[in-house]
Tab-separated table of C-alpha atoms and ligand atoms in Angstrom:
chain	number	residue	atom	x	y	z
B	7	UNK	CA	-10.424	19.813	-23.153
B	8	UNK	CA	-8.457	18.920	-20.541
B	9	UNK	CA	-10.123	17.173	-17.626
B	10	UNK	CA	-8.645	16.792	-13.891
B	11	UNK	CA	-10.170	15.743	-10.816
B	12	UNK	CA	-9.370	18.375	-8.306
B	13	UNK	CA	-9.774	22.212	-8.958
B	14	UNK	CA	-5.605	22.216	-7.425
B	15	UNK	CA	-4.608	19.840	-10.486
B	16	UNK	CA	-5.159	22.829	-12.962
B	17	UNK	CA	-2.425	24.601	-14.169
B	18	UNK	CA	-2.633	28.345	-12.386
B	19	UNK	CA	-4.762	30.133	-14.792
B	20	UNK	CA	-4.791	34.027	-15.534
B	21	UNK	CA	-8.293	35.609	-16.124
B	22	UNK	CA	-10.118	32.236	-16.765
B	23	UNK	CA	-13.983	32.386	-17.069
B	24	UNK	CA	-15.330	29.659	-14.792
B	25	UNK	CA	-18.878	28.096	-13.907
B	26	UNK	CA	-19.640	25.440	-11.847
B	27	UNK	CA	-22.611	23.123	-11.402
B	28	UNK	CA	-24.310	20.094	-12.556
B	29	UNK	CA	-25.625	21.033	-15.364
B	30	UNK	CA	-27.236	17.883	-15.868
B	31	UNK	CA	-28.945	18.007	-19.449
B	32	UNK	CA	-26.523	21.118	-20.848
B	33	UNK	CA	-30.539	23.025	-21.086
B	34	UNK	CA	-30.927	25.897	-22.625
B	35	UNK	CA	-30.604	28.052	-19.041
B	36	UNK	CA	-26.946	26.045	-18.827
B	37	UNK	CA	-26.642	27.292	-22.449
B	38	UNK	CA	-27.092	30.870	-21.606
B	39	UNK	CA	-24.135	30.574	-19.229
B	40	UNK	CA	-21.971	28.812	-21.509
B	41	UNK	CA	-22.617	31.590	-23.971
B	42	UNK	CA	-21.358	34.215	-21.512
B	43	UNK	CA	-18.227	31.914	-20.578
B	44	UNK	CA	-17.136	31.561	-24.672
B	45	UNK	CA	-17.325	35.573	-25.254
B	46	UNK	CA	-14.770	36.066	-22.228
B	47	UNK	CA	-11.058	35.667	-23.407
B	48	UNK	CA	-9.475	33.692	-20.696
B	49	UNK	CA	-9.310	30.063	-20.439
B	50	UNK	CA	-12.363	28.335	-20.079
B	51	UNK	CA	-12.949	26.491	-16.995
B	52	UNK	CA	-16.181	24.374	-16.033
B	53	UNK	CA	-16.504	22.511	-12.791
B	54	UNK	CA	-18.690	19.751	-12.494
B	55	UNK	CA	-20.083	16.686	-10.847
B	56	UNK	CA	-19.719	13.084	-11.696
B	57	UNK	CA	-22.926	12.435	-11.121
B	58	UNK	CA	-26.313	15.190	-10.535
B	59	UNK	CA	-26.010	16.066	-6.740
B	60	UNK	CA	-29.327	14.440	-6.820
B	61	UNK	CA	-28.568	11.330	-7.039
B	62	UNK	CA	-26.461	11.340	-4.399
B	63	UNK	CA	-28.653	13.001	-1.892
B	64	UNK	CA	-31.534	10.921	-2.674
B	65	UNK	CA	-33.615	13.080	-3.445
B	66	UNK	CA	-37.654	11.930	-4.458
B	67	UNK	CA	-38.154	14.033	-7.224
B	68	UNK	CA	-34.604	12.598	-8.681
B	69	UNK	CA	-35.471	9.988	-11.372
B	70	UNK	CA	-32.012	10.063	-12.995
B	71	UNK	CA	-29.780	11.544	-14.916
B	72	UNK	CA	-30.967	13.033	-17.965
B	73	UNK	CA	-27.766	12.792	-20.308
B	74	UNK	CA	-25.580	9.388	-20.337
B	75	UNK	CA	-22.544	10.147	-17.422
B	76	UNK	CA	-19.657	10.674	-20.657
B	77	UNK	CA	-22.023	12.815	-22.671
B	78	UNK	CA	-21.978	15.871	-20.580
B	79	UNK	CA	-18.347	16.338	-20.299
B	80	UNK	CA	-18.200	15.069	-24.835
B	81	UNK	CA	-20.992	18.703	-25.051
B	82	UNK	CA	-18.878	20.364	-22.383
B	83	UNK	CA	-15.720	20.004	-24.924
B	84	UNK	CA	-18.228	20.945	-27.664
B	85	UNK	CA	-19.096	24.209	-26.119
B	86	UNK	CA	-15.665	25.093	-26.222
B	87	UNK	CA	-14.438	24.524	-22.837
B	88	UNK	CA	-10.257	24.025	-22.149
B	89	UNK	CA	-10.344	22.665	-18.924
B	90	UNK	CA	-12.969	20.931	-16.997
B	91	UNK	CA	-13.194	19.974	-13.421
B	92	UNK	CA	-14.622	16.807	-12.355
B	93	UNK	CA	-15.299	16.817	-8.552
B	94	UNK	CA	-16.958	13.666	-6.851
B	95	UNK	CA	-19.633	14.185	-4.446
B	96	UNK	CA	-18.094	12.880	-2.077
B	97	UNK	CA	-15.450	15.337	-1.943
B	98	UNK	CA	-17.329	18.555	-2.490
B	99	UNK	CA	-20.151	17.853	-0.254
B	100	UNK	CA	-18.824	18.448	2.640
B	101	UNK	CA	-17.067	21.584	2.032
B	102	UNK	CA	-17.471	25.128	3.552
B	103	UNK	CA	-18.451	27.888	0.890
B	104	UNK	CA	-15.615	29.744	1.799
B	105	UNK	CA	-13.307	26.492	1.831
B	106	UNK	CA	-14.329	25.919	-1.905
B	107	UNK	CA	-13.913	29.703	-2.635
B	108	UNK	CA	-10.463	29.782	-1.396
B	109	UNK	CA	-9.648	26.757	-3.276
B	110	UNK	CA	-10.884	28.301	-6.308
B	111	UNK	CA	-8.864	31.783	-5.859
B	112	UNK	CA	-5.389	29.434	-5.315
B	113	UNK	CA	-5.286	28.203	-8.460
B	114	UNK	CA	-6.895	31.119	-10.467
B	115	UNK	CA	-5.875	34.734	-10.725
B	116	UNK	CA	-8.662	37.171	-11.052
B	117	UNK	CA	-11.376	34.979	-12.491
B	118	UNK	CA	-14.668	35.935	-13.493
B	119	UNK	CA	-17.052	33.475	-11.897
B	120	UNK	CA	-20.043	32.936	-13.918
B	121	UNK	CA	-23.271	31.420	-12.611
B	122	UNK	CA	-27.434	31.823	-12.503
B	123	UNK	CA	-29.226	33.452	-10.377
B	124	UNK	CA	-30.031	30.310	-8.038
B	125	UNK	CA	-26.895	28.774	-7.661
B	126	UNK	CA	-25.836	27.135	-5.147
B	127	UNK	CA	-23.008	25.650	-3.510
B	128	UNK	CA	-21.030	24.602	-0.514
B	129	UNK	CA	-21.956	22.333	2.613
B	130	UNK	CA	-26.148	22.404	3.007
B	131	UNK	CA	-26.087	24.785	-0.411
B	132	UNK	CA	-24.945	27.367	2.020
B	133	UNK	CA	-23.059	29.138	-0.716
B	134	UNK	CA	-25.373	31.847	-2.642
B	135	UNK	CA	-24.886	34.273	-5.507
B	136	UNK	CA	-25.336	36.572	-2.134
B	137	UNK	CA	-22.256	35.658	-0.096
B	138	UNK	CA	-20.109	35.545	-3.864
B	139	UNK	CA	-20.860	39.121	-4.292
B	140	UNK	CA	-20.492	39.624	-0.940
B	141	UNK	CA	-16.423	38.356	-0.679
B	142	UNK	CA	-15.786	39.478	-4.809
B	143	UNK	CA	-13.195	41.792	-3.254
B	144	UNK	CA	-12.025	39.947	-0.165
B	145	UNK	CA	-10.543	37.049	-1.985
B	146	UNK	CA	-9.909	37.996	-5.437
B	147	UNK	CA	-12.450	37.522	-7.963
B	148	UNK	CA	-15.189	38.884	-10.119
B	149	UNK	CA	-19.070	37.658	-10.647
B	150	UNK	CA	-21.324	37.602	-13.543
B	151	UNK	CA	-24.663	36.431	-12.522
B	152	UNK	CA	-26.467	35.426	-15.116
B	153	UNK	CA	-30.636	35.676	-15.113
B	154	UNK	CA	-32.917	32.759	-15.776
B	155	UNK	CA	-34.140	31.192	-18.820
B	156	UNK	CA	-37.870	30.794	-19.212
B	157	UNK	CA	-40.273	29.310	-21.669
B	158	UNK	CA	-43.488	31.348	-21.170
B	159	UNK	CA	-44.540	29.535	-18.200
B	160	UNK	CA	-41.950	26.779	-18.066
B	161	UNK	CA	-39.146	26.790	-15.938
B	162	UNK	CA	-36.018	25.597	-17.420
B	163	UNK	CA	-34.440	23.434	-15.242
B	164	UNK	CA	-33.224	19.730	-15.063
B	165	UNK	CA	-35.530	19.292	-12.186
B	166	UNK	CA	-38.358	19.870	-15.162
B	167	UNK	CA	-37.075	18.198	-17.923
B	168	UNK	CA	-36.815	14.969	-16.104
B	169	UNK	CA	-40.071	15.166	-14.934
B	170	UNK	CA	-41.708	16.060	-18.166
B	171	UNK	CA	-39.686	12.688	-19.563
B	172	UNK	CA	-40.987	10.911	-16.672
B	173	UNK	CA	-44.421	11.874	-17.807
B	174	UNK	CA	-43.558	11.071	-21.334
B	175	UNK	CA	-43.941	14.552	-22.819
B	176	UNK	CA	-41.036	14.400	-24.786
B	177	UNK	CA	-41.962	17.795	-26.726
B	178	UNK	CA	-41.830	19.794	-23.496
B	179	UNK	CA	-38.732	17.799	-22.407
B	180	UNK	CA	-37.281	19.299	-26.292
B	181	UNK	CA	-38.261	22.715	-25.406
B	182	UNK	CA	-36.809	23.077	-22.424
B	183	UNK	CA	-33.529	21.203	-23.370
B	184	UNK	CA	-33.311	22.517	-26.766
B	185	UNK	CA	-33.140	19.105	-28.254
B	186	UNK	CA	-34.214	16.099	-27.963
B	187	UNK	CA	-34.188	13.980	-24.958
B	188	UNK	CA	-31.791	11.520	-25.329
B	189	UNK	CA	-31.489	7.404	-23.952
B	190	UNK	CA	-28.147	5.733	-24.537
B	191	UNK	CA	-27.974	1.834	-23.333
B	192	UNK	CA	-25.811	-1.603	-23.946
B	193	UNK	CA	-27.902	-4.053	-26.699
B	194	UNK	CA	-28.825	-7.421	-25.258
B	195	UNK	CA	-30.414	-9.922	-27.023
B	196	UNK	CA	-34.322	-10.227	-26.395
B	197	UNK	CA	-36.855	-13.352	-26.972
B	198	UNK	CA	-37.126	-13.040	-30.328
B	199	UNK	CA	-40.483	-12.850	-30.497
B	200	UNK	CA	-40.111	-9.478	-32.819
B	201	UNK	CA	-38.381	-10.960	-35.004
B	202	UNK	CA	-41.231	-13.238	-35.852
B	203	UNK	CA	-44.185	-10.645	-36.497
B	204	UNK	CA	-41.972	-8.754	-38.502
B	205	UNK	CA	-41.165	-6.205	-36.040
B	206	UNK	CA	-37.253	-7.013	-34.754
B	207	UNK	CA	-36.576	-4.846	-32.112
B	208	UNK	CA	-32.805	-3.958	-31.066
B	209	UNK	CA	-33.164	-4.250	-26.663
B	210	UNK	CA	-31.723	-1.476	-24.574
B	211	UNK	CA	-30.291	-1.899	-21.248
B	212	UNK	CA	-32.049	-0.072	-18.588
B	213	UNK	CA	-29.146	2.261	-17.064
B	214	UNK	CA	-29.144	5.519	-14.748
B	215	UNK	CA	-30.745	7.798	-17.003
B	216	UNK	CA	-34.107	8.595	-16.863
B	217	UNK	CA	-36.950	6.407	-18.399
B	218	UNK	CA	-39.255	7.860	-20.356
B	219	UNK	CA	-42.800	6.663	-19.353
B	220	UNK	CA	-44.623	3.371	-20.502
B	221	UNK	CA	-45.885	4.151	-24.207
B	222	UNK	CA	-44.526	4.058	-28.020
B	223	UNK	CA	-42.651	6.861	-29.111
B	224	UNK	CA	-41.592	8.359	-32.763
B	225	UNK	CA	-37.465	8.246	-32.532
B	226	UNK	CA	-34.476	8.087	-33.915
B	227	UNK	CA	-31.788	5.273	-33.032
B	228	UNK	CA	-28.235	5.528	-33.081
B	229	UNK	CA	-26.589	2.555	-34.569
B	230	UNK	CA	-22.506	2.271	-35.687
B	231	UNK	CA	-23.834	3.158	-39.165
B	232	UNK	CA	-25.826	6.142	-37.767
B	233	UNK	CA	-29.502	7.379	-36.588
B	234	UNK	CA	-32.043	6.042	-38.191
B	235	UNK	CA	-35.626	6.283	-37.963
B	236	UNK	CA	-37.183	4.172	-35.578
B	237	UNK	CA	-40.393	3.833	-33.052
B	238	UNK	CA	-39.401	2.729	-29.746
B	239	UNK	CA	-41.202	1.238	-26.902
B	240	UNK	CA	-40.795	1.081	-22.965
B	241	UNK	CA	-43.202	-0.724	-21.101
B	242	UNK	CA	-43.715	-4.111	-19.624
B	243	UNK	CA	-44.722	-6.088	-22.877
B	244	UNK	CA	-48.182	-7.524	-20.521
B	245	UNK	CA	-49.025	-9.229	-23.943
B	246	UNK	CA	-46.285	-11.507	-24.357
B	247	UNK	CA	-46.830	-11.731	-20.020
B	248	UNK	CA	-42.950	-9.703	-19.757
B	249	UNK	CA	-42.066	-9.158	-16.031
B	250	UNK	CA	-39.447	-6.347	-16.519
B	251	UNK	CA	-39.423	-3.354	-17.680
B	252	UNK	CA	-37.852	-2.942	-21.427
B	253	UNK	CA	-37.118	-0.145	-23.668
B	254	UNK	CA	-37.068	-1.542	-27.659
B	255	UNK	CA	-36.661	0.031	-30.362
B	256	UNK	CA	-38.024	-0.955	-34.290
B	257	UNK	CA	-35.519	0.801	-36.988
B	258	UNK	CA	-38.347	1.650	-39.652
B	259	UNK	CA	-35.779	0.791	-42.752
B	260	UNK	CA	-35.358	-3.100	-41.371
B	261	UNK	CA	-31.821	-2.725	-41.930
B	262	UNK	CA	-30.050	-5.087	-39.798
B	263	UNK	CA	-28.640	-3.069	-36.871
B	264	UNK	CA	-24.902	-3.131	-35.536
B	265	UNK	CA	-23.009	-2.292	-32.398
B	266	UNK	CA	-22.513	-2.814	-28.480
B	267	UNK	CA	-24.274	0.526	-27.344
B	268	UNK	CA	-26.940	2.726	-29.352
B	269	UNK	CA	-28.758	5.710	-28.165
B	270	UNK	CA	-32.674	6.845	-28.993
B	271	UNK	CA	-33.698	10.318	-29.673
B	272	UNK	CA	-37.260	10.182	-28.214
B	273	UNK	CA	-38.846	12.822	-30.095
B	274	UNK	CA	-42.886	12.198	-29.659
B	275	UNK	CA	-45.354	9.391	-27.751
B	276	UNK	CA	-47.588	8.704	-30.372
B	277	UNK	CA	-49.377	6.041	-27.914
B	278	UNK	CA	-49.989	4.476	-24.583
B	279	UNK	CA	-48.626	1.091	-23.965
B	280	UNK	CA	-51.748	-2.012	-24.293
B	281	UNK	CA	-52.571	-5.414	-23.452
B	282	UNK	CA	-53.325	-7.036	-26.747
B	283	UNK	CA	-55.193	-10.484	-26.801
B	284	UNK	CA	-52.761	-12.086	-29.107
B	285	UNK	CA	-49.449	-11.089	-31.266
B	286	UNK	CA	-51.946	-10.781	-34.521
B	287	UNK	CA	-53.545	-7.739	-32.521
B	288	UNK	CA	-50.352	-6.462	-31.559
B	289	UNK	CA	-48.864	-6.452	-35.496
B	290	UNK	CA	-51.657	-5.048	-36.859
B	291	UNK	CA	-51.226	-1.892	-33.908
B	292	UNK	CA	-47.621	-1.738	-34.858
B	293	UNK	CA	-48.407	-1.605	-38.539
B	294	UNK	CA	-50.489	1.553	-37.886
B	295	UNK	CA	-47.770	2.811	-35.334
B	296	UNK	CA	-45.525	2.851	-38.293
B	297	UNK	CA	-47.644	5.135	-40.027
B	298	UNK	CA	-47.967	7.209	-37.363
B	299	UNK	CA	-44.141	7.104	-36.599
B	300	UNK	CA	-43.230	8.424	-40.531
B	301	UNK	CA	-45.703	10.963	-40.081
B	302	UNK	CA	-44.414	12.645	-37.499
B	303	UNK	CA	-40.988	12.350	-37.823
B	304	UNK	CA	-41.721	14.158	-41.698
B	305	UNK	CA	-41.585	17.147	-39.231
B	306	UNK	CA	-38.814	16.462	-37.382
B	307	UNK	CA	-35.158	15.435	-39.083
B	308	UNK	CA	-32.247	14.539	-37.099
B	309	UNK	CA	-30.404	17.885	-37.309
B	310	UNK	CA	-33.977	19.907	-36.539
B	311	UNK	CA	-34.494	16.749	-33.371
B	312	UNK	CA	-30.475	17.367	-32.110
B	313	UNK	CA	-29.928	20.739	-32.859
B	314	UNK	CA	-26.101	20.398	-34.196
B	315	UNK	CA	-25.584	17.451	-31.741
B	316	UNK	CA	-26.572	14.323	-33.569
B	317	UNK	CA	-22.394	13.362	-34.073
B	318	UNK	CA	-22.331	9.839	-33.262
B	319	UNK	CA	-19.017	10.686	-31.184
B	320	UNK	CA	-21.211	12.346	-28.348
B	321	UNK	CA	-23.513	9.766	-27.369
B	322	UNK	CA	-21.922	6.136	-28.139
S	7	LIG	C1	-43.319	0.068	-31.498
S	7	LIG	C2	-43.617	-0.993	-30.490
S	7	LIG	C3	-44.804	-0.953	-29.783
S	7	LIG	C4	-45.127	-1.938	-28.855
S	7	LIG	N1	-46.287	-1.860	-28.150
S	7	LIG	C5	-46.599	-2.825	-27.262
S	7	LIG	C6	-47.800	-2.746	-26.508
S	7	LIG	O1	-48.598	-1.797	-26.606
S	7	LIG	N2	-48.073	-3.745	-25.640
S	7	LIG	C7	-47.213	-4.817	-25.467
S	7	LIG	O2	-47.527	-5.697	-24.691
S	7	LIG	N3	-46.045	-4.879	-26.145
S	7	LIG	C8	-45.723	-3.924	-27.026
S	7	LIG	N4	-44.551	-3.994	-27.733
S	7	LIG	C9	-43.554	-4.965	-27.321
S	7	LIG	C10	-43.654	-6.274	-28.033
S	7	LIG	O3	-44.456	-7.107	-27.252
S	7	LIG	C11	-42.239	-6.803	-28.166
S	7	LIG	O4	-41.548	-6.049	-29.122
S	7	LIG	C12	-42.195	-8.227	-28.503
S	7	LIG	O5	-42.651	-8.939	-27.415
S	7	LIG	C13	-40.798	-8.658	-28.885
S	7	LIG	O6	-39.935	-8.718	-27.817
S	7	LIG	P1	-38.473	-9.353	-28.030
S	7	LIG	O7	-37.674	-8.384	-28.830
S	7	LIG	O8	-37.915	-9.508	-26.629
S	7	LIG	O9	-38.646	-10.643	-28.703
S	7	LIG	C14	-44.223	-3.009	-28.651
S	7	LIG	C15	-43.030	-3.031	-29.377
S	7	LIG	C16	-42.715	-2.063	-30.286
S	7	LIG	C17	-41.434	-2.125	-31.057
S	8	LIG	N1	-33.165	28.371	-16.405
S	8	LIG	C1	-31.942	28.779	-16.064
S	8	LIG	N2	-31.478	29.962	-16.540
S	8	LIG	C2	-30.224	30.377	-16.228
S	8	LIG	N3	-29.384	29.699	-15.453
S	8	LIG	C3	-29.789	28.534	-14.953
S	8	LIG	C4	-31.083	27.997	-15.236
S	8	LIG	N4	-31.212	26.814	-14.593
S	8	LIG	C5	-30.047	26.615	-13.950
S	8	LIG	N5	-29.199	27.642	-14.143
S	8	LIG	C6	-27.849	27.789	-13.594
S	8	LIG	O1	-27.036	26.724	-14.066
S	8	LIG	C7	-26.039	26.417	-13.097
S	8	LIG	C8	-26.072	24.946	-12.819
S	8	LIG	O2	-27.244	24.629	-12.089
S	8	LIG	P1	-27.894	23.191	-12.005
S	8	LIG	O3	-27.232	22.266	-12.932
S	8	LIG	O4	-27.981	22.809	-10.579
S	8	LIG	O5	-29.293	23.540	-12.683
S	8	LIG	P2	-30.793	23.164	-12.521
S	8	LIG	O6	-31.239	22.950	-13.908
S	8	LIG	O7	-31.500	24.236	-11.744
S	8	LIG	O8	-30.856	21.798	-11.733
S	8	LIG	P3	-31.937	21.281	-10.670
S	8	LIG	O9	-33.265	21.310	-11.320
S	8	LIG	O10	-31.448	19.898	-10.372
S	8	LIG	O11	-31.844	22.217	-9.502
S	8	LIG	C9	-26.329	27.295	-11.883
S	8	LIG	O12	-25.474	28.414	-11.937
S	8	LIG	C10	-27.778	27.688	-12.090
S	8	LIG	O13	-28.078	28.912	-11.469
């Protein structure tokens, strides 16, 4: 996949199928249009953000992004995409509809725009699914609009998922993503303190993603060597008296863990965070986490947790 910074850097393309939006997550609504896009036969074109619009605008309900910043464009490639776009905010934001329309239609010939139903784009999100059908003929292009993805009652939408993380439902965040919610962080060495009840934890950096909520989790970690099963913890650590908040995670097999950067497939809390009186306390509550941990991850293998994403390549 080839991957430029301005829509006027791509080569003129003939017919291409393109989408556009943040598609933080790559959920199964973003799915649904990707589908559409790989049964066209034109070049592939997605056009995307650096980082979820979100972010930038400040938005309150944005808590961060929900796949690490080089992972989306790694599943964009995946999905078969040739070329992909990668505007910064900064850039787009400021941009008529119609400017960004007419940018498209220079470099493209006839392409077939493909969106959902509640896109939006252009200065203020003034740009609709509306005004695209409205100027299909004026400047040049076709639209496919494609309708939403639902889960009974859930709405699919990174909005959602991040939310549900947030929460530390990690079962709805799977449904509506169609995988596993993933954390990817640098290693840094921690007090120790693991090590000595027999519980060695490998420490992950705190980045831009979104943290899953205070509590132990059933997971997966991914080391150099591979994922392996693990039960991870974010929280404060108020019985050793910790000040910041730290995400840890316990590979189940003890083997001793390499590598810079891991990631951790949260796939289920299995319990709230405490304040034990002592680090006896705490071992004997990890020794039954464990148990808990194997349990549930019987049900839940890596392939059946990533859905045909677990390659290491993606996420580290
Ligand atoms: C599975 C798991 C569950 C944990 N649960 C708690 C907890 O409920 N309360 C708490 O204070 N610390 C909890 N901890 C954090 C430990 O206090 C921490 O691993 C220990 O202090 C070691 O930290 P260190 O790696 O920086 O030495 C948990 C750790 C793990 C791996
Ligand atoms: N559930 C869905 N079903 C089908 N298409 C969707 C769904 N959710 C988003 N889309 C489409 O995906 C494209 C990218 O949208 P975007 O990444 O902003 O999605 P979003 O999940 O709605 O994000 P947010 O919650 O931040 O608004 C748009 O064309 C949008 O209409």
């Amino acid at each position: 996949m080839k991957i430029v910074s301005h829509i006027d850097e791509l080569p003129v393309l003939t017919n291409p199928a393109v989408t556009i939006g943040n598609f933080d997550g790559v959920h199964l609504g973003h799915q649904r249009i990707f589908r559409e896009v790989m049964r066209r036969r034109g070049p592939k074109v997605v056009i995307s953000f650096d980082r979820p619009t979100g972010f930038w605008l400040g938005k309150p309900d944005y808590r961060g992004e929900i796949l690490p910043l080089e992972t989306k464009w790694r599943i964009f490639e995946r999905f078969g995409f040739e070329y992909a776009v990668r505007l910064s905010f900064q850039e787009i934001h400021s941009l008529l509809a119609l400017e960004f329309v007419l940018q498209l239609v220079h470099r493209m010939k006839d392409p077939l725009v493909i969106v959902g139903e509640d896109f939006h784009f252009g200065r203020d999100r003034t740009g609709n699914i509306h005004l695209l059908r409205e100027w299909q003929n004026r400047y040049g292009y076709r639209l496919k609009v494609v309708s939403f993805v639902k889960k009974a009652k859930d709405v699919v939408s990174s909005t959602a998922i991040r939310h549900a993380v947030a929460a530390g439902d990690m079962e709805l965040a799977a449904k509506l993503l169609g995988r596993a919610y993933v954390y990817q962080g640098k290693v840094f060495e921690g007090d120790k303190i693991g090590q000595k009840i027999g519980f060695p934890t490998i420490n992950i950096a705190v980045g831009t993603q979104v943290i899953p909520k205070e509590g132990v989790y059933a997971s997966w970690t991914l080391t150099e060597d591979g994922w392996h099963p693990s039960m991870s913890y974010v929280g404060y650590r108020p019985t050793v008296h910790g000040k910041d908040l730290r995400m840890e995670s316990h590979v189940l097999s003890g083997i001793p863990v390499v590598g810079k950067t891991v990631a951790c497939a949260f796939v289920k809390k299995i319990r709230d965070e405490k304040t034990f009186h002592n680090l006896e306390e705490l071992k004997k509550m990890l020794y039954n986490d464990r148990v808990k941990v194997l349990w549930t991850l019987r049900f839940y293998s890596i392939k059946k947790t990533l859905k045909g994403l677990e390659d290491r390549s993606l996420w580290l």
